Each structure stands twice: as structure tokens, then as C-alpha cells.
CSV table of C-alpha atoms in Angstrom, one decimal:
chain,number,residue,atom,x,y,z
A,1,UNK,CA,154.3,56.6,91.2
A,2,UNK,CA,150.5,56.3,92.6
A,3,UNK,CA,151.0,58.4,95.7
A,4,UNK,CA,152.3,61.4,93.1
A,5,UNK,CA,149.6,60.9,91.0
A,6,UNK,CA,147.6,60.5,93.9
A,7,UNK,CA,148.9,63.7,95.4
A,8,UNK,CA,148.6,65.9,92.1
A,9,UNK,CA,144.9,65.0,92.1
A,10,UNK,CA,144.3,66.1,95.8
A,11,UNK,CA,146.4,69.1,95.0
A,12,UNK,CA,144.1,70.3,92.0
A,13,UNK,CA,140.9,69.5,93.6
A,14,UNK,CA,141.4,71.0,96.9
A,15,UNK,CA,139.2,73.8,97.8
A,16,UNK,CA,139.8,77.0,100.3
A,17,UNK,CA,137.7,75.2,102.6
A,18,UNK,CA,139.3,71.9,102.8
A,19,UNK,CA,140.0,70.7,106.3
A,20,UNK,CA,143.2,69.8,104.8
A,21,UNK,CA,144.5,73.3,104.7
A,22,UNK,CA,143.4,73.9,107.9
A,23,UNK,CA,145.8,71.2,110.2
A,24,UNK,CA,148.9,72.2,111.0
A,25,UNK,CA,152.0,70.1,110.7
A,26,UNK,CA,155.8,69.8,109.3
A,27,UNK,CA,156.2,73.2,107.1
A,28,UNK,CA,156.7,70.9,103.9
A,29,UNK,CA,153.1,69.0,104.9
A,30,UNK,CA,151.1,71.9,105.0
A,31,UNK,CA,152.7,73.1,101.6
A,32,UNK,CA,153.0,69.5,100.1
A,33,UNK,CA,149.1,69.4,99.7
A,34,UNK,CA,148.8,72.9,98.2
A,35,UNK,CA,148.9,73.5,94.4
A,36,UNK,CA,152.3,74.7,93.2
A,37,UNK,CA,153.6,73.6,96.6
A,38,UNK,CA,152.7,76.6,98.5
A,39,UNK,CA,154.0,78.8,96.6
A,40,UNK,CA,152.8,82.4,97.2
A,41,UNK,CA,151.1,80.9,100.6
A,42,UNK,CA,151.4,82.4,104.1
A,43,UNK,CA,152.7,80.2,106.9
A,44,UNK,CA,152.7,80.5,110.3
A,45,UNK,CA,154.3,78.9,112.9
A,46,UNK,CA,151.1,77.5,115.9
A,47,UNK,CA,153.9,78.3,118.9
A,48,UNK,CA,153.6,82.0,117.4
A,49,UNK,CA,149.7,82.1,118.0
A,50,UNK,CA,150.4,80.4,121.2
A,51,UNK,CA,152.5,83.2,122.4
A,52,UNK,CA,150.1,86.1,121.5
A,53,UNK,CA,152.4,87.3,118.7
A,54,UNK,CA,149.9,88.7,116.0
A,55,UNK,CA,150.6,89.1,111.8
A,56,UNK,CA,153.5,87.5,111.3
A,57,UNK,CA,153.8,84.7,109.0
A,58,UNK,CA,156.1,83.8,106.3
A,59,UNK,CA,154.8,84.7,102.6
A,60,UNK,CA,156.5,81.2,101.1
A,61,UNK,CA,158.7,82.4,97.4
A,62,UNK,CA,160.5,79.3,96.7
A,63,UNK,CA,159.9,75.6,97.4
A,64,UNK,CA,162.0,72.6,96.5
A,65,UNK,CA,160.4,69.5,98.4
A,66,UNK,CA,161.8,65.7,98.0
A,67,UNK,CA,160.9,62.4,99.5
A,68,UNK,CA,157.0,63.2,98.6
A,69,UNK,CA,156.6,66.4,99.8
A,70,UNK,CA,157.8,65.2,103.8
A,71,UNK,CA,161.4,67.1,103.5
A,72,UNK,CA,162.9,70.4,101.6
A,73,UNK,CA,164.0,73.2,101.9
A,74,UNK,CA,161.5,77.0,101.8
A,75,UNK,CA,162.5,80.0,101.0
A,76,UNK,CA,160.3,83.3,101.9
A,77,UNK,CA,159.7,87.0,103.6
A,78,UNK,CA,159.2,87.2,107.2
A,79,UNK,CA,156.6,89.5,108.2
A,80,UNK,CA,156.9,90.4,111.9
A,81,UNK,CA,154.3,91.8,113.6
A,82,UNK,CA,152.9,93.5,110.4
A,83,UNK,CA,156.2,94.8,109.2
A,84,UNK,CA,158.6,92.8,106.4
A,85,UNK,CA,161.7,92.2,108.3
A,86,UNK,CA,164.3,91.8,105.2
A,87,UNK,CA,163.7,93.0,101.6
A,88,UNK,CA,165.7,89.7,100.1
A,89,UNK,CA,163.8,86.0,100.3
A,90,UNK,CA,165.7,84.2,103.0
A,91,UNK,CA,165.6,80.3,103.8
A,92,UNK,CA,162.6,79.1,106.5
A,93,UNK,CA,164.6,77.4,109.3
A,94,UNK,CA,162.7,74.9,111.2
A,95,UNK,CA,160.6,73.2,109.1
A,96,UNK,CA,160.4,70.0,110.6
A,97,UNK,CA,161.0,71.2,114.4
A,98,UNK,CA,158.3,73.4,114.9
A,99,UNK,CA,154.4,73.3,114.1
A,100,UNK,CA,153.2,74.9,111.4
A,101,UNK,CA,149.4,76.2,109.8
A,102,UNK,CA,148.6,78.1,106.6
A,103,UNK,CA,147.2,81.5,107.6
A,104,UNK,CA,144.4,81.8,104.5
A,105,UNK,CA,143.3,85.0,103.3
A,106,UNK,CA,140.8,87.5,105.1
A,107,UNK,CA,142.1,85.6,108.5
A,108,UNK,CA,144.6,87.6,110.9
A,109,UNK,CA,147.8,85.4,111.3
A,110,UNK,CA,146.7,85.1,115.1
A,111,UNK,CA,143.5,86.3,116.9
């Protein structure tokens, strides 16, 4: 019970310039500590940057997280390389496998 309340106060009092949204981690940390868990956010996975691949993220449309915010499952649009790949939401594999970093806005998904 504390560690939701807990987490619902760091949610609303976050700012755009919290270190927090900068780390990368599991999918469902980055969006746990986000308000509306991420919802509308863009992810991107850090392997993606470390290839060179530029743009592409996931624009996050549906989140249902369990076990405070440390498992779940995302739904989203995958934006390759500028370009949407599918017009329907689809399911974000790899959550827990891979790294993962919010791309904020103004910021290229990769440099």
C-alpha cells in the first residue's frame, strides 16, 4: 500500500527534466514512473541507438502493468525509421529482455 502511494506521488510530481525519465531499463520501469503509465510516450529500445538505427521508437497506446509496475503487457505503433510500420496498435514484445529509454520530445530517437 505505501510503495503505490509512494509511486503515485513520484508519478505526479515528476518533471520533464527528471533524471528519472532519463535511465533506461525494463520497458514496464521506464513507463511505471510516468503519469498514466506511459501512455502516449515514445520508447525506444538503447540496442536500437547502439546500432545507428535513427527515429524509430514505439508511440506506447495501451498499458496494463501488475506486480508494481515491474511486469505487463504494452501495446503501441512502431515507427521505423520515420515511417509507421502498421496502421493497428500491436503488442511490444520484449519488454523485459531488452533495454529500454523514453525518447522525450524535441529529441531525435537516436543521434
Amino acid at each position: 500500500m505505501a510503495s503505490a502511494l509512494s509511486s503515485q506521488i513520484l508519478k505526479q510530481t515528476l518533471g520533464a527534466s527528471s533524471p528519472l525519465l532519463k535511465r533506461s531499463g525494463t520497458l514496464y520501469d521506464v513507463l511505471s514512473v510516468l503519469p498514466k503509465d506511459g501512455i502516449g510516450a515514445r520508447v525506444t529500445q538503447s540496442r536500437w541507438e547502439a546500432k545507428g538505427i535513427k527515429d524509430s521508437y514505439y508511440e506506447v497506446t495501451q498499458v496494463r502493468l501488475k506486480d508494481e509496475g515491474r511486469h505487463g503487457k504494452v501495446w503501441g505503433r512502431l515507427i521505423w525509421k520515420g515511417q509507421p510500420i502498421k496502421e493497428r496498435d500491436e503488442r511490444i514484445r520484449k519488454g523485459l529482455k531488452y533495454s529500454w529509454k523514453l525518447v522525450t520530445p524535441g529529441e531525435s530517437a537516436s543521434p
